[in-house]
Short mmCIF file of C-alpha atoms and ligand atoms in Angstrom, two decimals:
data_model
loop_
_atom_site.label_atom_id
_atom_site.label_comp_id
_atom_site.label_asym_id
_atom_site.label_seq_id
_atom_site.Cartn_x
_atom_site.Cartn_y
_atom_site.Cartn_z
CA MET A 1 14.22 -27.06 7.66
CA ALA A 2 13.57 -23.73 9.14
CA GLU A 3 10.85 -21.95 8.15
CA ASP A 4 10.85 -18.99 6.23
CA ILE A 5 8.80 -16.63 8.72
CA LYS A 6 7.85 -13.28 7.17
CA LYS A 7 7.51 -11.31 10.67
CA GLY A 8 4.59 -9.25 10.10
CA LEU A 9 4.14 -10.10 7.18
CA LEU A 10 6.71 -8.14 5.01
CA GLY A 11 6.44 -7.78 1.79
CA ILE A 12 4.13 -11.17 1.56
CA VAL A 13 1.11 -10.39 -0.79
CA VAL A 14 -2.13 -12.46 1.12
CA ASP A 15 -5.21 -11.30 -1.57
CA GLU A 16 -6.33 -9.44 -4.52
CA THR A 17 -8.01 -5.88 -3.83
CA GLU A 18 -9.52 -3.67 -6.54
CA VAL A 19 -10.81 -0.94 -3.75
CA SER A 20 -6.81 1.03 -3.86
CA LYS A 21 -3.08 0.85 -5.09
CA VAL A 22 0.08 2.61 -5.19
CA MET A 23 0.61 2.94 -8.95
CA PRO A 24 4.79 3.60 -8.89
CA GLU A 25 4.64 4.85 -12.33
CA ILE A 26 2.45 7.67 -10.86
CA ASN A 27 3.80 7.60 -7.65
CA SER A 28 0.12 8.24 -6.38
CA LEU A 29 -2.10 6.24 -4.13
CA THR A 30 -5.21 5.67 -6.89
CA TYR A 31 -8.83 5.18 -5.70
CA ARG A 32 -10.26 2.52 -7.64
CA GLY A 33 -7.67 4.14 -10.16
CA TYR A 34 -8.21 7.75 -9.73
CA ALA A 35 -5.14 9.73 -7.80
CA ALA A 36 -5.71 10.52 -4.00
CA GLN A 37 -4.53 14.02 -5.11
CA ASP A 38 -6.82 14.43 -8.28
CA LEU A 39 -9.71 13.46 -6.50
CA CYS A 40 -8.36 16.19 -3.79
CA ALA A 41 -8.43 18.76 -6.26
CA LYS A 42 -11.99 17.86 -7.89
CA CYS A 43 -14.16 16.27 -5.57
CA LYS A 44 -15.38 16.38 -2.01
CA PHE A 45 -15.38 13.85 0.57
CA GLU A 46 -18.83 12.37 0.20
CA GLU A 47 -17.74 12.08 -3.55
CA VAL A 48 -15.20 9.92 -2.38
CA ALA A 49 -16.39 7.73 0.08
CA TYR A 50 -19.14 7.33 -2.46
CA LEU A 51 -16.32 6.28 -4.76
CA ILE A 52 -14.83 3.92 -2.34
CA LEU A 53 -18.14 2.11 -1.08
CA ASN A 54 -19.57 1.28 -5.12
CA GLY A 55 -16.34 1.08 -7.10
CA GLU A 56 -17.28 4.62 -9.67
CA LEU A 57 -17.65 8.54 -8.71
CA PRO A 58 -21.49 9.64 -8.46
CA SER A 59 -23.48 11.36 -11.10
CA GLU A 60 -25.35 14.57 -9.19
CA LYS A 61 -28.06 12.24 -8.86
CA GLN A 62 -26.25 9.34 -7.06
CA LEU A 63 -24.75 11.74 -5.00
CA LYS A 64 -27.67 13.62 -3.75
CA ASN A 65 -29.20 10.19 -2.69
CA PHE A 66 -25.84 9.24 -1.19
CA GLU A 67 -25.83 12.54 1.15
CA LYS A 68 -29.37 12.26 2.08
CA VAL A 69 -29.14 8.95 3.42
CA GLU A 70 -26.27 10.09 5.10
CA ARG A 71 -27.70 13.06 6.67
CA LYS A 72 -31.06 10.99 7.44
CA GLU A 73 -28.67 8.44 9.23
CA ARG A 74 -27.00 11.27 11.73
CA ASN A 75 -29.35 10.90 14.45
CA LEU A 76 -28.08 8.83 17.76
CA SER A 77 -30.11 6.65 19.36
CA LYS A 78 -31.38 7.63 23.31
CA THR A 79 -29.45 4.77 24.02
CA LEU A 80 -26.36 5.52 22.01
CA LEU A 81 -26.31 9.22 23.82
CA GLU A 82 -27.01 8.52 27.04
CA SER A 83 -24.28 5.52 27.39
CA ILE A 84 -22.21 8.32 25.87
CA LYS A 85 -23.18 10.61 28.74
CA ASN A 86 -22.48 7.73 31.33
CA PHE A 87 -18.80 7.00 29.92
CA PRO A 88 -16.01 8.21 32.02
CA LYS A 89 -14.98 11.65 31.18
CA LYS A 90 -11.30 10.97 31.12
CA SER A 91 -11.55 8.19 28.32
CA HIS A 92 -9.69 8.30 25.68
CA PRO A 93 -12.14 9.29 22.25
CA MET A 94 -10.43 6.43 20.34
CA ASP A 95 -12.09 4.08 22.87
CA VAL A 96 -15.26 6.21 22.76
CA ALA A 97 -15.33 5.65 19.17
CA ARG A 98 -14.77 2.15 19.39
CA THR A 99 -17.22 1.73 21.99
CA ALA A 100 -20.33 3.60 20.54
CA VAL A 101 -19.76 1.52 16.92
CA SER A 102 -20.69 -1.58 19.46
CA ILE A 103 -23.23 0.13 20.95
CA MET A 104 -24.62 0.82 17.67
CA GLY A 105 -24.02 -3.22 16.61
CA LEU A 106 -26.23 -4.03 20.14
CA GLU A 107 -29.13 -2.08 18.19
CA ASP A 108 -28.83 -2.44 14.47
CA LYS A 109 -31.52 -4.97 13.21
CA GLU A 110 -29.70 -6.03 10.47
CA THR A 111 -26.75 -7.09 12.76
CA LYS A 112 -27.03 -11.15 11.11
CA ASP A 113 -27.46 -10.24 7.57
CA ASN A 114 -24.01 -10.23 5.82
CA SER A 115 -25.41 -9.68 2.41
CA SER A 116 -23.89 -6.58 1.03
CA GLU A 117 -27.17 -4.62 1.04
CA ALA A 118 -27.49 -5.29 4.25
CA ASN A 119 -23.86 -4.20 5.15
CA LEU A 120 -24.31 -1.79 2.77
CA ARG A 121 -27.32 -0.03 4.69
CA LYS A 122 -25.18 -0.66 8.01
CA VAL A 123 -22.30 1.09 6.77
CA MET A 124 -24.15 4.18 6.10
CA ARG A 125 -25.42 4.21 9.63
CA ILE A 126 -22.12 3.75 11.06
CA PHE A 127 -20.43 6.45 8.47
CA ALA A 128 -23.06 8.76 9.66
CA LYS A 129 -23.31 8.29 13.40
CA THR A 130 -19.58 7.98 14.36
CA PRO A 131 -18.97 11.78 13.89
CA VAL A 132 -21.87 12.56 15.80
CA ALA A 133 -21.04 10.18 18.39
CA LEU A 134 -17.68 11.97 18.65
CA ALA A 135 -18.69 15.37 18.76
CA ALA A 136 -21.41 14.65 21.64
CA PHE A 137 -18.30 13.25 23.65
CA TYR A 138 -16.06 16.15 22.79
CA ARG A 139 -18.45 18.88 23.87
CA ILE A 140 -19.83 16.87 27.06
CA ARG A 141 -16.24 16.15 28.35
CA LYS A 142 -15.83 19.79 28.13
CA GLY A 143 -19.34 20.43 30.14
CA LYS A 144 -20.46 21.81 26.93
CA LYS A 145 -24.13 20.69 25.49
CA ILE A 146 -24.13 19.12 22.99
CA ILE A 147 -24.49 19.92 19.36
CA LYS A 148 -27.62 18.50 17.28
CA PRO A 149 -26.05 17.38 13.29
CA LYS A 150 -27.70 19.80 11.04
CA SER A 151 -28.85 18.02 7.56
CA SER A 152 -28.01 21.36 5.54
CA LEU A 153 -24.61 20.65 6.18
CA SER A 154 -22.03 18.71 3.95
CA PHE A 155 -19.77 15.89 6.36
CA SER A 156 -16.69 17.89 6.95
CA GLU A 157 -18.90 21.51 7.87
CA ASN A 158 -21.40 19.52 10.19
CA PHE A 159 -18.36 18.13 12.59
CA PHE A 160 -16.70 21.46 12.88
CA TYR A 161 -20.52 22.79 14.03
CA MET A 162 -21.51 19.92 16.02
CA CYS A 163 -17.77 20.47 17.83
CA PHE A 164 -17.27 24.22 18.32
CA GLY A 165 -20.62 25.42 17.21
CA LYS A 166 -19.79 27.15 14.19
CA VAL A 167 -18.59 26.07 10.33
CA PRO A 168 -15.32 27.87 10.11
CA GLU A 169 -13.72 29.66 6.60
CA LYS A 170 -14.40 27.88 3.52
CA GLU A 171 -10.71 27.10 3.43
CA ILE A 172 -10.83 25.41 6.49
CA VAL A 173 -13.47 23.19 5.85
CA LYS A 174 -11.41 22.22 2.48
CA ALA A 175 -8.58 21.33 4.09
CA PHE A 176 -10.56 19.68 6.15
CA ASP A 177 -12.43 17.29 3.79
CA VAL A 178 -8.72 17.22 1.97
CA SER A 179 -7.91 15.34 4.94
CA LEU A 180 -10.55 13.31 5.10
CA ILE A 181 -9.83 11.98 1.22
CA LEU A 182 -6.26 11.42 1.89
CA TYR A 183 -7.52 9.39 4.89
CA ALA A 184 -10.05 6.98 3.54
CA GLU A 185 -8.60 4.52 1.99
CA HIS A 186 -5.06 2.78 2.15
CA SER A 187 -5.20 -1.03 0.58
CA PHE A 188 -3.75 -3.54 3.63
CA ASN A 189 -2.99 -1.50 6.25
CA VAL A 190 -3.09 -2.97 9.61
CA SER A 191 -6.07 -1.92 11.01
CA THR A 192 -7.59 -2.66 7.13
CA PHE A 193 -6.47 -6.12 7.45
CA THR A 194 -7.72 -6.89 10.83
CA ALA A 195 -11.23 -5.75 9.58
CA ARG A 196 -10.42 -8.20 6.62
CA THR A 197 -9.45 -10.99 8.98
CA ILE A 198 -13.08 -10.70 10.93
CA THR A 199 -15.03 -10.97 8.38
CA SER A 200 -13.06 -13.81 7.03
CA SER A 201 -15.07 -15.91 9.53
CA LEU A 202 -18.34 -14.30 8.38
CA SER A 203 -18.38 -12.20 11.66
CA ASP A 204 -20.33 -9.00 11.53
CA ILE A 205 -19.70 -5.38 9.68
CA HIS A 206 -20.00 -3.55 13.59
CA GLY A 207 -17.41 -6.28 15.18
CA ALA A 208 -15.32 -5.80 12.07
CA ILE A 209 -15.32 -2.01 12.00
CA THR A 210 -14.70 -2.12 16.15
CA GLY A 211 -11.23 -4.14 15.80
CA ALA A 212 -10.40 -1.63 13.01
CA ILE A 213 -10.36 1.55 15.10
CA ALA A 214 -8.56 -0.69 18.26
CA SER A 215 -5.85 -1.29 15.75
CA LEU A 216 -6.22 2.29 14.16
CA LYS A 217 -5.21 3.53 18.04
CA GLY A 218 -1.75 2.13 18.13
CA PRO A 219 1.13 5.08 17.68
CA LEU A 220 2.79 2.64 14.98
CA HIS A 221 -0.45 3.64 12.59
CA GLY A 222 -3.47 5.74 13.09
CA GLY A 223 -2.67 7.41 16.27
CA ALA A 224 0.90 8.93 14.75
CA ASN A 225 -0.49 12.07 14.35
CA GLU A 226 -1.38 12.47 18.15
CA GLU A 227 2.20 11.71 18.60
CA VAL A 228 3.13 13.84 16.12
CA MET A 229 1.79 16.65 17.79
CA HIS A 230 3.01 15.71 21.19
CA MET A 231 6.45 15.87 19.55
CA MET A 232 5.90 19.37 18.52
CA ASN A 233 4.57 20.24 21.97
CA LYS A 234 7.67 19.07 22.81
CA ILE A 235 9.67 21.07 20.79
CA LYS A 236 7.88 24.12 21.62
CA LYS A 237 9.51 26.73 19.22
CA PRO A 238 11.25 26.46 15.74
CA GLU A 239 14.97 27.08 17.06
CA ASN A 240 14.83 24.15 19.61
CA ALA A 241 13.72 21.86 16.65
CA LEU A 242 17.79 21.44 15.21
CA ASN A 243 18.73 20.20 18.78
CA TRP A 244 15.60 18.26 19.89
CA ILE A 245 15.47 16.11 16.56
CA ASN A 246 19.15 15.55 16.65
CA ASN A 247 19.10 14.43 20.47
CA ALA A 248 16.20 12.28 19.61
CA LEU A 249 17.95 10.26 16.86
CA ASP A 250 21.05 9.97 18.90
CA GLN A 251 18.62 8.15 21.45
CA LYS A 252 17.72 5.89 18.29
CA ALA A 253 13.93 7.43 18.95
CA VAL A 254 11.23 5.97 17.13
CA VAL A 255 9.93 9.61 15.21
CA MET A 256 6.18 9.79 14.74
CA GLY A 257 4.76 10.79 11.60
CA PHE A 258 7.66 9.25 9.60
CA GLY A 259 8.69 6.41 7.61
CA HIS A 260 6.09 3.54 6.06
CA ARG A 261 5.91 -0.08 5.39
CA VAL A 262 4.99 0.87 1.68
CA TYR A 263 6.34 3.87 0.70
CA LYS A 264 9.99 4.01 1.03
CA SER A 265 10.78 7.46 -0.74
CA GLY A 266 7.76 9.45 0.73
CA ASP A 267 4.28 8.68 0.99
CA SER A 268 2.25 10.43 -1.67
CA ARG A 269 -0.36 11.89 0.34
CA VAL A 270 1.98 14.47 2.32
CA PRO A 271 2.51 17.09 -0.68
CA THR A 272 -1.18 17.53 -1.08
CA MET A 273 -1.41 17.87 2.66
CA ARG A 274 1.85 19.81 3.40
CA GLU A 275 0.35 22.30 0.58
CA TYR A 276 -3.08 21.84 3.26
CA PHE A 277 -1.24 22.47 6.06
CA SER A 278 -0.12 26.00 4.66
CA LYS A 279 -2.98 27.06 3.85
CA VAL A 280 -4.67 26.97 6.97
CA ALA A 281 -1.58 28.20 8.40
CA LYS A 282 -1.77 31.23 6.71
CA VAL A 283 -5.57 31.46 7.32
CA LYS A 284 -4.69 31.09 10.94
CA LYS A 285 -1.65 33.35 11.01
CA ASP A 286 0.58 31.10 12.71
CA LYS A 287 3.61 29.70 10.98
CA LYS A 288 5.04 28.36 13.93
CA PHE A 289 4.31 24.58 13.05
CA GLU A 290 5.21 25.09 9.60
CA LYS A 291 9.15 25.64 10.82
CA ILE A 292 9.35 22.70 13.06
CA TYR A 293 8.07 21.35 10.49
CA ASP A 294 10.59 21.97 7.70
CA ILE A 295 13.33 21.67 10.31
CA VAL A 296 12.57 18.50 11.63
CA GLU A 297 11.85 16.94 7.93
CA LYS A 298 15.05 18.23 6.85
CA VAL A 299 17.02 16.35 9.39
CA MET A 300 15.10 12.84 9.15
CA ILE A 301 15.39 12.99 5.62
CA GLU A 302 19.88 13.96 5.83
CA ARG A 303 20.64 11.81 8.60
CA LYS A 304 18.14 8.45 7.94
CA ASN A 305 16.74 8.95 4.70
CA ILE A 306 12.96 9.09 6.34
CA HIS A 307 10.33 10.60 4.90
CA PRO A 308 7.45 11.59 6.60
CA ASN A 309 4.33 9.63 6.31
CA VAL A 310 0.61 11.72 5.96
CA ASP A 311 0.40 11.49 9.86
CA TYR A 312 3.23 14.26 9.73
CA PRO A 313 1.43 17.05 8.36
CA THR A 314 -2.28 16.14 9.47
CA GLY A 315 -1.24 16.40 13.27
CA PRO A 316 -0.18 20.19 13.07
CA THR A 317 -3.07 21.21 10.73
CA TYR A 318 -5.93 19.56 13.04
CA HIS A 319 -4.50 21.43 15.71
CA LEU A 320 -4.62 24.89 13.96
CA MET A 321 -8.23 23.78 13.57
CA GLY A 322 -8.87 23.87 16.81
CA PHE A 323 -9.04 19.98 17.60
CA ASP A 324 -7.85 18.86 20.77
CA THR A 325 -5.15 16.75 20.09
CA ASP A 326 -6.49 13.28 21.32
CA PHE A 327 -9.65 13.48 18.50
CA PHE A 328 -6.44 13.90 16.04
CA THR A 329 -7.24 9.97 15.22
CA PRO A 330 -10.96 9.85 15.77
CA ILE A 331 -10.98 12.47 12.70
CA PHE A 332 -8.49 9.61 11.00
CA VAL A 333 -11.41 6.57 11.95
CA ILE A 334 -14.39 8.61 10.64
CA SER A 335 -12.69 8.89 6.88
CA ARG A 336 -11.43 5.50 7.27
CA ILE A 337 -15.11 3.94 7.68
CA THR A 338 -14.78 4.30 4.24
CA GLY A 339 -12.29 2.10 2.93
CA TRP A 340 -12.57 -0.62 5.99
CA SER A 341 -15.85 -1.20 4.58
CA ALA A 342 -15.38 -1.36 1.05
CA HIS A 343 -12.74 -3.97 2.24
CA ILE A 344 -15.34 -5.67 4.30
CA LEU A 345 -17.90 -5.97 1.47
CA GLU A 346 -14.92 -7.15 -1.16
CA GLN A 347 -13.98 -9.83 2.19
CA HIS A 348 -17.57 -11.27 1.96
CA ALA A 349 -17.71 -11.47 -2.04
CA ALA A 350 -14.77 -14.05 -2.02
CA ASN A 351 -13.92 -14.29 1.20
CA LYS A 352 -11.67 -17.42 2.34
CA LEU A 353 -10.94 -17.87 6.62
CA ILE A 354 -7.64 -15.93 7.04
CA ARG A 355 -5.26 -18.99 9.55
CA PRO A 356 -1.69 -18.15 9.02
CA LEU A 357 0.66 -20.68 10.67
CA ALA A 358 3.47 -20.36 13.40
CA SER A 359 6.92 -21.97 13.52
CA TYR A 360 6.47 -23.62 16.36
CA LYS A 361 9.66 -23.24 19.29
CA GLY A 362 8.34 -23.92 23.13
CA SER A 363 9.18 -27.23 24.74
CA GLY A 364 9.04 -30.79 23.33
CA TYR A 365 6.39 -33.53 24.17
CA ARG A 366 6.44 -34.24 27.92
CA LYS A 367 3.47 -35.99 30.69
CA VAL A 368 1.74 -34.19 32.91
CA VAL A 369 2.98 -34.48 36.84
CA PRO A 370 -0.13 -34.54 39.09
CA LEU A 371 -0.27 -31.78 41.13
CA ASN A 372 0.53 -33.43 44.43
CA GLN A 373 3.36 -34.69 42.83
CA ARG A 374 4.70 -31.22 41.33
C1 SDX B 401 -0.03 4.70 8.88
O1 SDX B 401 0.22 0.94 6.15
C2 SDX B 401 -0.04 2.09 5.97
O2 SDX B 401 -1.22 2.50 4.96
C3 SDX B 401 -0.60 2.83 7.06
C4 SDX B 401 -1.24 4.06 6.83
C5 SDX B 401 -2.44 4.23 6.23
O3 SDX B 401 -3.48 4.71 5.39
O4 SDX B 401 -3.52 3.27 7.09
O5 SDX B 401 -0.45 4.82 5.45
C6 SDX B 401 -1.51 5.03 7.77
O6 SDX B 401 0.02 3.91 9.88
C7 SDX B 401 0.99 5.63 8.66
C8 SDX B 401 2.50 5.28 9.91
C9 SDX B 401 2.44 5.95 10.87
N1 SDX B 401 3.32 5.47 12.22
C10 SDX B 401 4.26 6.20 12.34
O7 SDX B 401 4.59 7.19 11.75
C11 SDX B 401 4.59 5.58 13.14
C12 SDX B 401 6.58 5.86 13.33
N2 SDX B 401 7.01 5.18 11.87
C13 SDX B 401 7.67 3.33 12.55
O8 SDX B 401 6.96 3.14 13.45
C14 SDX B 401 7.71 2.70 10.78
O9 SDX B 401 8.01 3.59 10.32
C15 SDX B 401 6.73 2.05 10.43
C16 SDX B 401 5.89 1.31 12.13
C17 SDX B 401 5.19 3.11 9.74
C18 SDX B 401 6.96 1.31 9.18
O10 SDX B 401 7.87 0.16 9.82
P1 SDX B 401 8.37 -0.51 9.10
O11 SDX B 401 8.14 -0.63 7.63
O12 SDX B 401 7.90 -2.15 9.59
O13 SDX B 401 10.16 -0.73 9.31
P2 SDX B 401 10.72 -0.74 10.56
O14 SDX B 401 10.09 -0.24 11.90
O15 SDX B 401 11.38 -2.53 10.43
O16 SDX B 401 11.80 0.19 10.33
C19 SDX B 401 13.23 -0.26 9.43
C20 SDX B 401 14.56 0.89 9.65
C21 SDX B 401 14.71 0.10 11.20
O17 SDX B 401 15.89 1.06 11.56
P3 SDX B 401 16.34 -0.35 12.03
O18 SDX B 401 16.39 -0.93 13.11
O19 SDX B 401 17.02 -1.48 10.25
O20 SDX B 401 17.88 0.26 12.11
O21 SDX B 401 13.73 2.49 9.89
C22 SDX B 401 13.97 2.82 11.04
C23 SDX B 401 13.73 1.58 11.86
O22 SDX B 401 14.46 1.69 13.17
N3 SDX B 401 12.44 3.71 11.04
C24 SDX B 401 12.55 4.51 11.64
C25 SDX B 401 11.20 5.37 11.31
N4 SDX B 401 10.41 4.23 10.80
C26 SDX B 401 11.60 3.23 10.13
N5 SDX B 401 13.45 5.81 12.88
C27 SDX B 401 13.24 6.39 13.37
N6 SDX B 401 12.04 7.15 13.18
C28 SDX B 401 10.98 6.01 12.76
N7 SDX B 401 9.87 7.32 12.42
#
């Protein structure tokens, strides 16, 4: 009897979660019951990070303490800093992020302790240090002096400060904060499921997050925001967009930033991110990418009925903010560490080793012929 194979686990429910859900009744992604766009309007990223990790929005006091811990943990060890200085300058920043988290795992005194208290402490160290490690590499590969983190700055402000030496206009910081909120969590996506699979053998959180970063790098997942920018740079000008996208579709190309396994009539995060993309374009007085964005989107919907996903608006927005293209997915990482960690904690709380079956299609039984007779 042929097994009913669901390649890519398409449509298969493998576990329960309380972290997030796309609620069809409001066509919104919700974190612990709160709509993501509502959180974008009323909260800053640290509040949402706390919510995803702890299950409730923080009080003023709880937020103050959360920020205090995050800012205290921003410093990198000498070993980690020296290692970053010796990474090949041409390393992809996603590989830098993956390797930096691995080194943090080598050094963390609580690596062996998988209790939720110890894991939460380790999460705060990974959450606080990964942006600092990335910003250090950003400066080093440009031959610039490393800028130490500033504990008076918020998570978003501090990332700009460490990369560029200054905090930009508040509209730019708010748009960045919104992108981190929208990127923070999305249920059993491939990188989160990778983290849960690694955790299911009771391995450690540094290993689970290292694996998740490796998975997120792929262009079919988080790496798409970088590919969107490569596409826009190839298109160059709005007047080229119509021909470019029609040719791409004529050649059956996969257009990055479009389509989604779960959302089939549009990613609920896109309208919010699109609005902030516009705000950033206005501040930067550069509408070119918005024009390209709209032309490509229109053709994708008209010809294929395929809608943008969150990586489509974030790509050009990060470009306008001044980030190098290969730093777009690492920004996704510094946000999604919160979602991955919440799922790692949840996996530990009700663990079952993840071990699916395969339908064997190989050779039937046969005897080994010794080498001298082969
Ligand atoms: C993220 O899962 C998550 O939640 C992920 C994420 C998160 O927050 O964690 O939301 C973040 O990863 C968003 C997705 C970013 N990836 C991209 O933008 C890459 C481009 N997108 C495609 O590769 C694709 O849409 C996927 C991989 C995202 C989803 O694909 P599925 O569900 O596996 O569906 P499929 O590839 O089988 O496509 C179904 C049909 C195919 O046509 P046919 O072969 O049936 O004729 O739709 C076509 C595909 O060719 N199609 C596309 C397309 N996406 C789907 N055709 C052109 N361009 C596209 N982008």
